[in-house]
Short mmCIF file of C-alpha atoms and ligand atoms in Angstrom, two decimals:
data_model
loop_
_atom_site.label_atom_id
_atom_site.label_comp_id
_atom_site.label_asym_id
_atom_site.label_seq_id
_atom_site.Cartn_x
_atom_site.Cartn_y
_atom_site.Cartn_z
CA UNK L 1 -0.04 0.00 -0.05
CA UNK L 2 1.45 3.37 -0.93
CA UNK L 3 1.78 5.74 1.97
CA UNK L 4 -1.27 8.01 2.14
CA UNK L 5 0.79 11.18 2.46
CA UNK L 6 3.05 10.55 -0.59
CA UNK L 7 2.38 13.13 -3.32
CA UNK L 8 0.67 11.10 -6.26
CA UNK L 9 2.35 10.45 -9.54
CA UNK L 10 0.14 13.15 -11.19
CA UNK L 11 1.39 15.78 -8.72
CA UNK L 12 4.98 14.89 -9.35
CA UNK L 13 4.62 14.83 -13.17
CA UNK L 14 2.79 18.14 -13.14
CA UNK L 15 5.58 19.77 -11.02
CA UNK L 16 8.32 18.23 -13.14
CA UNK L 17 6.71 19.36 -16.42
CA UNK L 18 6.46 22.92 -15.12
CA UNK L 19 10.11 22.92 -13.91
CA UNK L 20 11.19 21.55 -17.29
CA UNK L 21 9.18 24.22 -19.12
CA UNK L 22 10.83 26.97 -16.88
CA UNK L 23 14.24 25.60 -17.42
CA UNK L 24 13.75 25.38 -21.18
CA UNK L 25 12.38 28.93 -21.32
CA UNK L 26 15.47 30.17 -19.52
CA UNK L 27 17.71 28.17 -21.86
CA UNK L 28 15.89 28.93 -25.04
CA UNK L 29 14.17 32.40 -24.77
CA UNK L 30 12.45 31.88 -28.28
CA UNK L 31 10.47 29.06 -26.66
CA UNK L 32 9.15 31.48 -24.21
CA UNK L 33 8.03 33.83 -27.09
CA UNK L 34 6.40 30.87 -28.76
CA UNK L 35 4.50 29.96 -25.55
CA UNK L 36 3.16 33.62 -25.38
CA UNK L 37 2.09 33.49 -29.01
CA UNK L 38 0.28 30.15 -28.59
CA UNK L 39 -1.50 31.38 -25.37
CA UNK L 40 -2.52 34.48 -27.27
CA UNK L 41 -3.90 32.56 -30.25
CA UNK L 42 -5.67 30.05 -27.97
CA UNK L 43 -7.41 32.87 -26.05
CA UNK L 44 -8.47 34.55 -29.33
CA UNK L 45 -9.81 31.25 -30.70
CA UNK L 46 -11.79 30.51 -27.61
CA UNK L 47 -13.28 34.07 -27.60
CA UNK L 48 -14.28 33.71 -31.17
CA UNK L 49 -15.66 30.15 -30.81
CA UNK L 50 -17.58 29.87 -27.42
CA UNK L 51 -18.93 26.42 -28.50
CA UNK L 52 -15.30 25.19 -28.65
CA UNK L 53 -14.64 26.63 -25.29
CA UNK L 54 -17.70 25.01 -23.85
CA UNK L 55 -16.79 21.65 -25.38
CA UNK L 56 -13.17 21.82 -24.01
CA UNK L 57 -14.39 22.40 -20.57
CA UNK L 58 -16.95 19.63 -20.76
CA UNK L 59 -14.34 17.23 -22.11
CA UNK L 60 -11.80 18.02 -19.33
CA UNK L 61 -9.42 19.57 -21.84
CA UNK L 62 -9.74 23.21 -20.84
CA UNK L 63 -7.82 22.76 -17.65
CA UNK L 64 -4.97 20.90 -19.21
CA UNK L 65 -4.56 23.18 -22.19
CA UNK L 66 -2.35 25.80 -20.43
CA UNK L 67 -0.03 23.12 -18.97
CA UNK L 68 0.03 20.71 -21.79
CA UNK L 69 3.47 20.00 -23.28
CA UNK L 70 5.32 17.31 -24.99
CA UNK L 71 9.10 17.13 -25.40
CA UNK L 72 11.78 15.01 -26.88
CA UNK L 73 15.11 13.50 -25.86
CA UNK L 74 17.56 11.14 -27.55
CA UNK L 75 19.64 8.55 -25.70
CA UNK L 76 22.44 6.30 -26.66
CA UNK L 77 22.27 2.94 -24.76
CA UNK L 78 20.05 0.21 -23.40
CA UNK L 79 21.26 0.98 -19.96
CA UNK L 80 20.21 4.68 -20.19
CA UNK L 81 16.72 3.65 -21.59
CA UNK L 82 16.14 1.30 -18.64
CA UNK L 83 16.94 3.99 -16.11
CA UNK L 84 14.73 6.47 -17.88
CA UNK L 85 11.86 4.01 -17.86
CA UNK L 86 12.29 3.72 -13.94
CA UNK L 87 12.52 7.46 -13.63
CA UNK L 88 9.46 8.22 -15.64
CA UNK L 89 7.49 5.54 -13.70
CA UNK L 90 7.75 7.74 -10.60
CA UNK L 91 5.71 10.35 -12.60
CA UNK L 92 3.17 7.82 -13.88
CA UNK L 93 4.58 7.90 -17.39
CA UNK L 94 4.89 4.58 -19.23
CA UNK L 95 6.24 3.70 -22.66
CA UNK L 96 3.41 3.77 -25.23
CA UNK L 97 3.78 3.15 -29.00
CA UNK L 98 6.82 2.06 -31.02
CA UNK L 99 8.18 4.47 -33.70
CA UNK L 100 10.71 3.28 -36.29
CA UNK L 101 12.53 6.36 -37.71
CA UNK L 102 15.15 4.38 -39.66
CA UNK L 103 12.78 4.20 -42.63
CA UNK L 104 13.16 7.94 -42.75
CA UNK L 105 16.86 7.84 -42.55
CA UNK L 106 17.14 8.70 -38.91
CA UNK L 107 19.03 5.86 -37.04
CA UNK L 108 16.84 5.60 -34.07
CA UNK L 109 13.71 4.03 -32.77
CA UNK L 110 11.45 5.51 -30.16
CA UNK L 111 8.61 5.37 -27.78
CA UNK L 112 6.63 7.98 -25.88
CA UNK L 113 6.54 7.98 -22.12
CA UNK L 114 3.14 9.31 -21.10
CA UNK L 115 0.37 8.89 -18.61
CA UNK L 116 -2.23 6.26 -19.61
CA UNK L 117 -5.32 6.62 -17.60
CA UNK L 118 -8.04 9.16 -18.13
CA UNK L 119 -7.72 11.14 -14.95
CA UNK L 120 -3.97 11.39 -15.22
CA UNK L 121 -4.41 12.59 -18.90
CA UNK L 122 -6.83 15.14 -17.86
CA UNK L 123 -4.56 16.42 -15.07
CA UNK L 124 -1.47 16.84 -17.14
CA UNK L 125 -0.75 14.71 -20.24
CA UNK L 126 2.93 15.49 -20.29
CA UNK L 127 4.75 13.17 -22.75
CA UNK L 128 8.28 12.68 -23.67
CA UNK L 129 9.09 11.32 -27.16
CA UNK L 130 12.29 9.27 -26.35
CA UNK L 131 14.53 7.94 -29.09
CA UNK L 132 17.35 5.35 -28.72
CA UNK L 133 20.12 5.50 -31.12
CA UNK L 134 20.80 2.34 -33.13
CA UNK L 135 24.38 2.14 -33.22
CA UNK L 136 24.23 -1.02 -35.28
CA UNK L 137 23.11 1.01 -38.17
CA UNK L 138 26.52 2.82 -38.38
CA UNK L 139 28.64 1.20 -41.06
CA UNK L 140 32.04 2.55 -40.05
CA UNK L 141 33.17 -0.06 -37.40
CA UNK L 142 35.82 2.27 -35.82
CA UNK L 143 33.32 5.11 -35.45
CA UNK L 144 30.72 2.78 -34.01
CA UNK L 145 33.21 1.57 -31.40
CA UNK L 146 34.22 5.04 -30.54
CA UNK L 147 30.57 6.07 -30.10
CA UNK L 148 29.85 3.11 -27.98
CA UNK L 149 32.91 3.67 -25.76
CA UNK L 150 31.83 7.34 -25.23
CA UNK L 151 28.33 6.16 -24.25
CA UNK L 152 29.70 3.54 -21.89
CA UNK L 153 31.80 6.14 -20.12
CA UNK L 154 29.00 8.53 -19.24
CA UNK L 155 26.32 8.48 -16.68
CA UNK L 156 23.47 10.82 -17.44
CA UNK L 157 21.77 10.45 -14.00
CA UNK L 158 23.07 12.08 -10.79
CA UNK L 159 23.73 9.66 -7.87
CA UNK L 160 21.07 11.37 -5.80
CA UNK L 161 18.54 10.72 -8.62
CA UNK L 162 19.42 7.03 -8.63
CA UNK L 163 18.96 6.80 -5.01
CA UNK L 164 15.54 8.43 -5.03
CA UNK L 165 14.30 6.17 -7.88
CA UNK L 166 15.35 3.18 -5.94
CA UNK L 167 13.68 4.58 -2.78
CA UNK L 168 10.53 5.17 -4.81
CA UNK L 169 10.57 1.49 -5.95
CA UNK L 170 11.09 0.28 -2.37
CA UNK L 171 8.65 2.53 -0.59
CA UNK L 172 5.98 2.70 -3.30
CA UNK L 173 6.14 6.53 -3.20
CA UNK L 174 8.23 9.51 -2.14
CA UNK L 175 7.74 11.95 0.68
CA UNK L 176 7.19 15.66 -0.08
CA UNK L 177 10.84 16.52 0.60
CA UNK L 178 11.98 13.63 -1.54
CA UNK L 179 9.64 14.77 -4.41
CA UNK L 180 11.25 18.19 -4.32
CA UNK L 181 14.69 16.76 -4.52
CA UNK L 182 13.60 14.30 -7.27
CA UNK L 183 12.39 17.13 -9.48
CA UNK L 184 15.56 19.10 -9.04
CA UNK L 185 17.81 16.06 -9.55
CA UNK L 186 15.80 14.74 -12.62
CA UNK L 187 16.09 18.15 -14.36
CA UNK L 188 19.92 17.80 -14.33
CA UNK L 189 19.60 14.84 -16.80
CA UNK L 190 17.83 17.10 -19.46
CA UNK L 191 19.91 20.26 -18.94
CA UNK L 192 21.95 21.73 -21.86
CA UNK L 193 25.76 21.45 -21.71
CA UNK L 194 27.87 24.03 -23.40
CA UNK L 195 30.83 21.77 -23.17
CA UNK L 196 31.14 18.80 -25.28
CA UNK L 197 32.79 15.59 -23.88
CA UNK L 198 34.89 15.18 -27.10
CA UNK L 199 37.28 17.17 -29.19
CA UNK L 200 36.23 18.88 -32.28
CA UNK L 201 37.67 16.25 -34.67
CA UNK L 202 35.65 13.54 -33.01
CA UNK L 203 32.51 15.54 -33.04
CA UNK L 204 33.03 16.24 -36.80
CA UNK L 205 33.67 12.64 -37.63
CA UNK L 206 30.46 11.57 -35.78
CA UNK L 207 28.52 14.54 -37.23
CA UNK L 208 29.63 13.55 -40.78
CA UNK L 209 28.15 10.01 -40.18
CA UNK L 210 24.90 11.56 -39.02
CA UNK L 211 24.27 14.78 -37.26
CA UNK L 212 22.04 12.99 -34.81
CA UNK L 213 24.89 10.66 -33.67
CA UNK L 214 27.00 13.67 -32.71
CA UNK L 215 23.95 15.06 -30.82
CA UNK L 216 23.53 11.87 -28.79
CA UNK L 217 27.07 10.89 -28.20
CA UNK L 218 29.17 14.06 -27.64
CA UNK L 219 27.48 15.49 -24.58
CA UNK L 220 27.12 14.66 -20.92
CA UNK L 221 23.46 14.09 -21.24
CA UNK L 222 20.28 14.02 -23.36
CA UNK L 223 19.47 17.71 -23.40
CA UNK L 224 15.74 18.23 -23.99
CA UNK L 225 15.73 19.28 -27.61
CA UNK L 226 12.22 20.83 -27.79
CA UNK L 227 9.04 21.39 -25.88
CA UNK L 228 5.70 21.67 -27.50
CA UNK L 229 2.53 23.44 -26.31
CA UNK L 230 -0.80 22.62 -27.65
CA UNK L 231 -2.58 25.16 -29.83
CA UNK L 232 -6.28 25.40 -30.94
CA UNK L 233 -5.33 26.97 -34.26
CA UNK L 234 -1.98 25.90 -35.79
CA UNK L 235 -2.35 27.69 -39.03
CA UNK L 236 -2.75 30.92 -37.21
CA UNK L 237 0.25 30.38 -35.08
CA UNK L 238 2.31 29.22 -38.08
CA UNK L 239 1.22 32.46 -39.94
CA UNK L 240 2.09 34.63 -36.97
CA UNK L 241 5.46 33.17 -36.03
CA UNK L 242 7.50 35.52 -38.24
CA UNK L 243 5.77 38.55 -36.67
CA UNK L 244 7.38 37.70 -33.26
CA UNK L 245 10.70 36.96 -34.81
CA UNK L 246 10.43 33.20 -35.12
CA UNK L 247 11.27 31.28 -38.29
CA UNK L 248 8.82 28.37 -38.74
CA UNK L 249 9.69 25.21 -40.59
CA UNK L 250 8.23 25.31 -44.08
CA UNK L 251 5.24 23.03 -43.84
CA UNK L 252 2.77 21.96 -41.07
CA UNK L 253 3.06 18.11 -40.74
CA UNK L 254 0.16 15.83 -40.44
CA UNK L 255 -3.33 16.02 -41.80
CA UNK L 256 -4.90 19.18 -43.23
CA UNK L 257 -7.23 21.62 -41.42
CA UNK L 258 -10.71 19.97 -41.10
CA UNK L 259 -14.08 20.47 -39.20
CA UNK L 260 -13.28 17.37 -37.16
CA UNK L 261 -9.60 17.51 -36.43
CA UNK L 262 -7.95 14.07 -36.59
CA UNK L 263 -4.69 12.77 -35.03
CA UNK L 264 -2.02 15.47 -34.82
CA UNK L 265 -0.77 18.49 -36.71
CA UNK L 266 2.70 19.88 -35.99
CA UNK L 267 5.11 22.48 -36.88
CA UNK L 268 8.30 23.84 -35.30
CA UNK L 269 10.80 26.67 -35.45
CA UNK L 270 14.25 25.97 -36.85
CA UNK L 271 16.84 24.66 -34.39
CA UNK L 272 19.31 27.35 -33.15
CA UNK L 273 22.99 27.15 -33.86
CA UNK L 274 24.65 27.38 -30.39
CA UNK L 275 28.31 27.90 -29.28
CA UNK L 276 30.03 24.75 -27.87
CA UNK L 277 33.37 24.44 -26.15
CA UNK L 278 35.16 21.21 -27.25
CA UNK L 279 37.63 19.18 -25.27
CA UNK L 280 41.12 20.63 -26.17
CA UNK L 281 39.56 24.06 -25.94
CA UNK L 282 38.38 24.37 -29.59
CA UNK L 283 35.32 26.46 -30.13
CA UNK L 284 32.61 25.43 -32.38
CA UNK L 285 28.81 25.24 -32.64
CA UNK L 286 26.01 22.59 -32.43
CA UNK L 287 22.45 22.75 -33.73
CA UNK L 288 19.90 20.72 -31.77
CA UNK L 289 17.21 22.74 -29.98
CA UNK L 290 14.08 24.16 -31.14
CA UNK L 291 10.45 24.82 -30.31
CA UNK L 292 7.41 23.07 -31.67
CA UNK L 293 3.60 23.40 -31.56
CA UNK L 294 0.91 20.93 -31.94
CA UNK L 295 -2.88 20.74 -32.48
CA UNK L 296 -4.59 17.47 -31.51
CA UNK L 297 -7.69 15.92 -32.84
CA UNK L 298 -9.51 12.49 -32.51
CA UNK L 299 -7.62 9.29 -32.15
CA UNK L 300 -8.23 6.92 -35.09
CA UNK L 301 -8.88 3.24 -35.19
CA UNK L 302 -6.60 0.89 -37.00
CA UNK L 303 -8.88 1.31 -40.03
CA UNK L 304 -8.94 5.10 -39.80
CA UNK L 305 -5.26 5.08 -39.41
CA UNK L 306 -4.72 2.92 -42.45
CA UNK L 307 -6.86 5.35 -44.52
CA UNK L 308 -4.80 8.39 -43.13
CA UNK L 309 -1.45 6.58 -44.05
CA UNK L 310 -2.88 5.81 -47.55
CA UNK L 311 -4.02 9.40 -48.20
CA UNK L 312 -0.82 10.90 -46.81
CA UNK L 313 1.35 8.72 -49.06
CA UNK L 314 -0.85 9.46 -52.02
CA UNK L 315 -0.31 13.18 -51.47
CA UNK L 316 3.35 12.75 -51.09
CA UNK L 317 4.47 13.14 -54.73
CA UNK L 318 2.26 16.29 -55.13
CA UNK L 319 3.42 17.97 -51.95
CA UNK L 320 7.17 17.61 -52.39
CA UNK L 321 9.03 20.93 -52.50
CA UNK L 322 5.77 22.99 -52.06
CA UNK L 323 5.29 25.90 -49.69
CA UNK L 324 2.88 25.48 -46.81
CA UNK L 325 -0.11 27.13 -48.79
CA UNK L 326 0.27 24.69 -51.71
CA UNK L 327 0.97 21.81 -49.36
CA UNK L 328 -2.13 22.32 -47.40
CA UNK L 329 -4.14 22.76 -50.59
CA UNK L 330 -3.05 19.37 -51.93
CA UNK L 331 -3.64 17.70 -48.62
CA UNK L 332 -7.17 19.23 -48.38
CA UNK L 333 -7.89 17.80 -51.82
CA UNK L 334 -6.58 14.39 -51.21
CA UNK L 335 -8.19 14.25 -47.79
CA UNK L 336 -11.65 14.98 -49.15
CA UNK L 337 -11.79 11.08 -49.17
CA UNK L 338 -11.65 11.04 -45.30
CA UNK L 339 -15.11 11.60 -43.72
CA UNK L 340 -15.27 14.87 -41.87
CA UNK L 341 -18.30 14.34 -39.85
CA UNK L 342 -18.24 12.95 -36.25
CA UNK L 343 -21.23 10.65 -36.79
CA UNK L 344 -19.83 9.30 -39.88
CA UNK L 345 -16.43 8.74 -38.41
CA UNK L 346 -17.91 6.79 -35.51
CA UNK L 347 -20.47 4.69 -37.54
CA UNK L 348 -17.71 3.71 -40.04
CA UNK L 349 -15.37 2.77 -37.24
CA UNK L 350 -12.66 5.16 -38.28
CA UNK L 351 -12.25 7.08 -34.95
CA UNK L 352 -12.53 6.35 -31.15
CA UNK L 353 -15.35 7.86 -29.09
CA UNK L 354 -16.28 7.88 -25.50
CA UNK L 355 -19.93 7.36 -24.61
CA UNK L 356 -21.72 9.25 -21.83
CA UNK L 357 -25.23 9.53 -20.59
CA UNK L 358 -26.84 13.02 -21.24
CA UNK L 359 -28.93 14.60 -18.55
CA UNK L 360 -31.95 13.09 -20.26
CA UNK L 361 -30.16 9.72 -20.33
CA UNK L 362 -29.54 9.87 -16.56
CA UNK L 363 -33.18 10.51 -15.89
CA UNK L 364 -34.50 7.86 -18.29
CA UNK L 365 -36.16 4.76 -16.94
CA UNK L 366 -34.65 1.34 -17.52
CA UNK L 367 -35.13 -0.11 -20.98
CA UNK L 368 -35.43 -3.71 -22.24
CA UNK L 369 -34.27 -3.11 -25.69
CA UNK L 370 -31.23 -0.91 -26.03
CA UNK L 371 -29.35 -0.10 -29.09
CA UNK L 372 -26.58 2.49 -28.86
CA UNK L 373 -27.36 4.21 -32.20
CA UNK L 374 -30.99 4.62 -31.13
CA UNK L 375 -29.99 5.94 -27.80
CA UNK L 376 -27.79 8.54 -29.41
CA UNK L 377 -30.50 9.47 -31.82
CA UNK L 378 -32.98 9.93 -28.92
CA UNK L 379 -30.46 12.18 -27.19
CA UNK L 380 -29.96 9.90 -24.13
CA UNK L 381 -26.38 9.18 -24.88
CA UNK L 382 -23.65 11.34 -26.42
CA UNK L 383 -20.41 10.34 -28.20
CA UNK L 384 -17.34 12.37 -27.63
CA UNK L 385 -14.19 12.13 -29.60
CA UNK L 386 -11.26 10.65 -27.74
CA UNK L 387 -8.21 12.93 -28.09
CA UNK L 388 -5.10 11.40 -29.82
CA UNK L 389 -2.34 11.37 -27.13
CA UNK L 390 0.51 9.89 -29.28
CA UNK L 391 2.72 10.73 -32.11
CA UNK L 392 3.09 10.05 -35.97
CA UNK L 393 6.18 8.58 -37.49
CA UNK L 394 6.05 10.44 -40.76
CA UNK L 395 5.51 13.73 -38.92
CA UNK L 396 8.26 12.96 -36.47
CA UNK L 397 10.61 12.22 -39.38
CA UNK L 398 9.69 15.65 -40.82
CA UNK L 399 10.41 17.36 -37.50
CA UNK L 400 13.69 15.48 -37.20
CA UNK L 401 14.77 16.36 -40.64
CA UNK L 402 13.89 19.97 -40.50
CA UNK L 403 16.07 20.29 -37.44
CA UNK L 404 18.86 18.12 -38.48
CA UNK L 405 19.31 19.80 -41.89
CA UNK L 406 20.26 18.10 -45.09
CA UNK L 407 16.87 17.37 -46.25
CA UNK L 408 15.43 13.96 -46.86
CA UNK L 409 17.69 11.01 -46.36
CA UNK L 410 17.77 7.45 -47.62
CA UNK L 411 16.16 4.71 -45.43
CA UNK L 412 18.48 2.71 -43.43
CA UNK L 413 18.57 -0.99 -44.33
CA UNK L 414 17.56 -2.82 -41.05
CA UNK L 415 14.23 -3.65 -39.83
CA UNK L 416 12.16 -2.14 -37.11
CA UNK L 417 13.02 -3.76 -33.94
CA UNK L 418 10.38 -3.38 -31.32
CA UNK L 419 11.77 -6.35 -29.39
CA UNK L 420 15.16 -4.69 -28.99
CA UNK L 421 13.63 -1.39 -27.68
CA UNK L 422 11.45 -3.44 -25.29
CA UNK L 423 14.61 -5.20 -24.01
CA UNK L 424 16.27 -1.95 -23.37
CA UNK L 425 13.25 -0.61 -21.57
CA UNK L 426 12.85 -3.84 -19.55
CA UNK L 427 9.10 -3.74 -20.02
CA UNK L 428 6.77 -4.33 -22.95
CA UNK L 429 5.63 -1.26 -24.95
CA UNK L 430 1.98 -0.44 -24.38
CA UNK L 431 -0.07 -0.59 -27.62
CA UNK L 432 -1.73 2.88 -28.04
CA UNK L 433 -4.65 1.48 -30.08
CA UNK L 434 -5.55 -0.94 -27.27
CA UNK L 435 -5.67 1.93 -24.72
CA UNK L 436 -8.17 3.94 -26.89
CA UNK L 437 -10.21 0.84 -27.67
CA UNK L 438 -10.51 -0.12 -24.01
CA UNK L 439 -11.52 3.46 -23.14
CA UNK L 440 -14.14 3.32 -25.80
CA UNK L 441 -15.42 -0.18 -24.83
CA UNK L 442 -15.70 0.64 -21.12
CA UNK L 443 -17.70 3.72 -21.78
CA UNK L 444 -20.11 1.88 -24.03
CA UNK L 445 -20.50 -0.94 -21.54
CA UNK L 446 -21.19 1.45 -18.66
CA UNK L 447 -23.78 3.57 -20.45
CA UNK L 448 -25.56 0.39 -21.70
CA UNK L 449 -25.43 -1.11 -18.06
CA UNK L 450 -26.86 2.15 -16.63
CA UNK L 451 -29.68 2.19 -19.07
CA UNK L 452 -30.46 -1.51 -19.09
CA UNK L 453 -31.15 -1.81 -15.40
C1 OOG Z 1 11.91 14.02 -31.89
C2 OOG Z 1 11.13 14.36 -33.08
C3 OOG Z 1 9.74 13.83 -32.94
C4 OOG Z 1 7.41 14.82 -32.54
O1 OOG Z 1 6.72 15.65 -32.03
O2 OOG Z 1 7.00 14.10 -33.47
C5 OOG Z 1 8.83 14.67 -32.17
C6 OOG Z 1 13.36 14.59 -31.94
O3 OOG Z 1 13.69 15.41 -32.71
O4 OOG Z 1 14.10 14.09 -31.07
O5 OOG Z 1 9.15 15.24 -31.19
NI1 NI Z 2 7.86 16.90 -30.89
#
């Protein structure tokens, strides 16, 4: 039994994500500017659209909007991944989803640490997209060994953090004082370091193999490389970024603008070139850190997702090299084939919904014959879209590429290896579709049970 006075995982995650956001704002002032812009546009959007405001509060999304962030880090070894998994468990964040980026020419695979239950998501859905470098994809044996040796020699966690994680596992929680210390110590892992652990020549050799390898291997730790607030109008934020001195990446990734937003749309500002001191006192620069924004829509079923993937790949040849206006135009044309009506998305099994009794439903007498569609039609039950809480590999590749430079790269030969990532984590990766499906099924069962009695 956890001690009743231990702060909950939700409290710890909330504090940590705020502390991380403060640290990143201090480190990358442009991110602070981005937060202000997003906040401004969100407020304007809600003022213009009271129905949206109403809906967000009813759906438990209003509260979380101001604190909602995702971030990303990249680590180098299974050992680091195992410890991260234990660290995030303290905050109720578990590995969900497998993302293979090697197909897009980025030598990593990834998962997202995030909360999984409804109340935790409503409180603060903080997620961390966490990539593990796949050294085996580096061809040059000498370079591969050099990278492995550098990774073996570092410890990205403070001794105090290791102790606190162990204590959490033994006690089943942390005291208030321990939580404070935990947040401070955990931040250290994600801090930026101006000093590289290698000399300039080594950095350049690793950089020449792949910029990402240099980013993962040449520093004391996995600096947080971006944080991402959630916006209610991504097109407007993209449009206004230059007005506040921020250069956005060329196109917004993901689906086009729609009446019923699906999955996730994302854009970022270009990574900054920052001064670095290399071992041996050489000065140089490194480009890694940026800011991103996202707009979230409904989670899609496997069928909906297959349709999304099909349409996205169909649009690909026509969007190549286009500016954002043309890109969105092409997407809008191609995605005309994707139903844009909540009822239709639901009846065709393309998206996940959560069922609830309406006030009339709560007051209704027990029924012998209950059919969900009929109940919805009669206004006794309502279906709400379930927000997508995860990521998209093609979009992620677009974000990686725009911040690593060099444009599109060839796919690495070498198959996706979910099992290897799970071995590194020390636990199975949770299937995101199963989470949404369970939430939908439970809500359906509970409204039917309530009305059937
Ligand atoms: C991660 C890029 C992926 C997203 O939002 O899809 C990502 C990285 O650059 O490390 O954060
Ligand atoms: Ni991101």
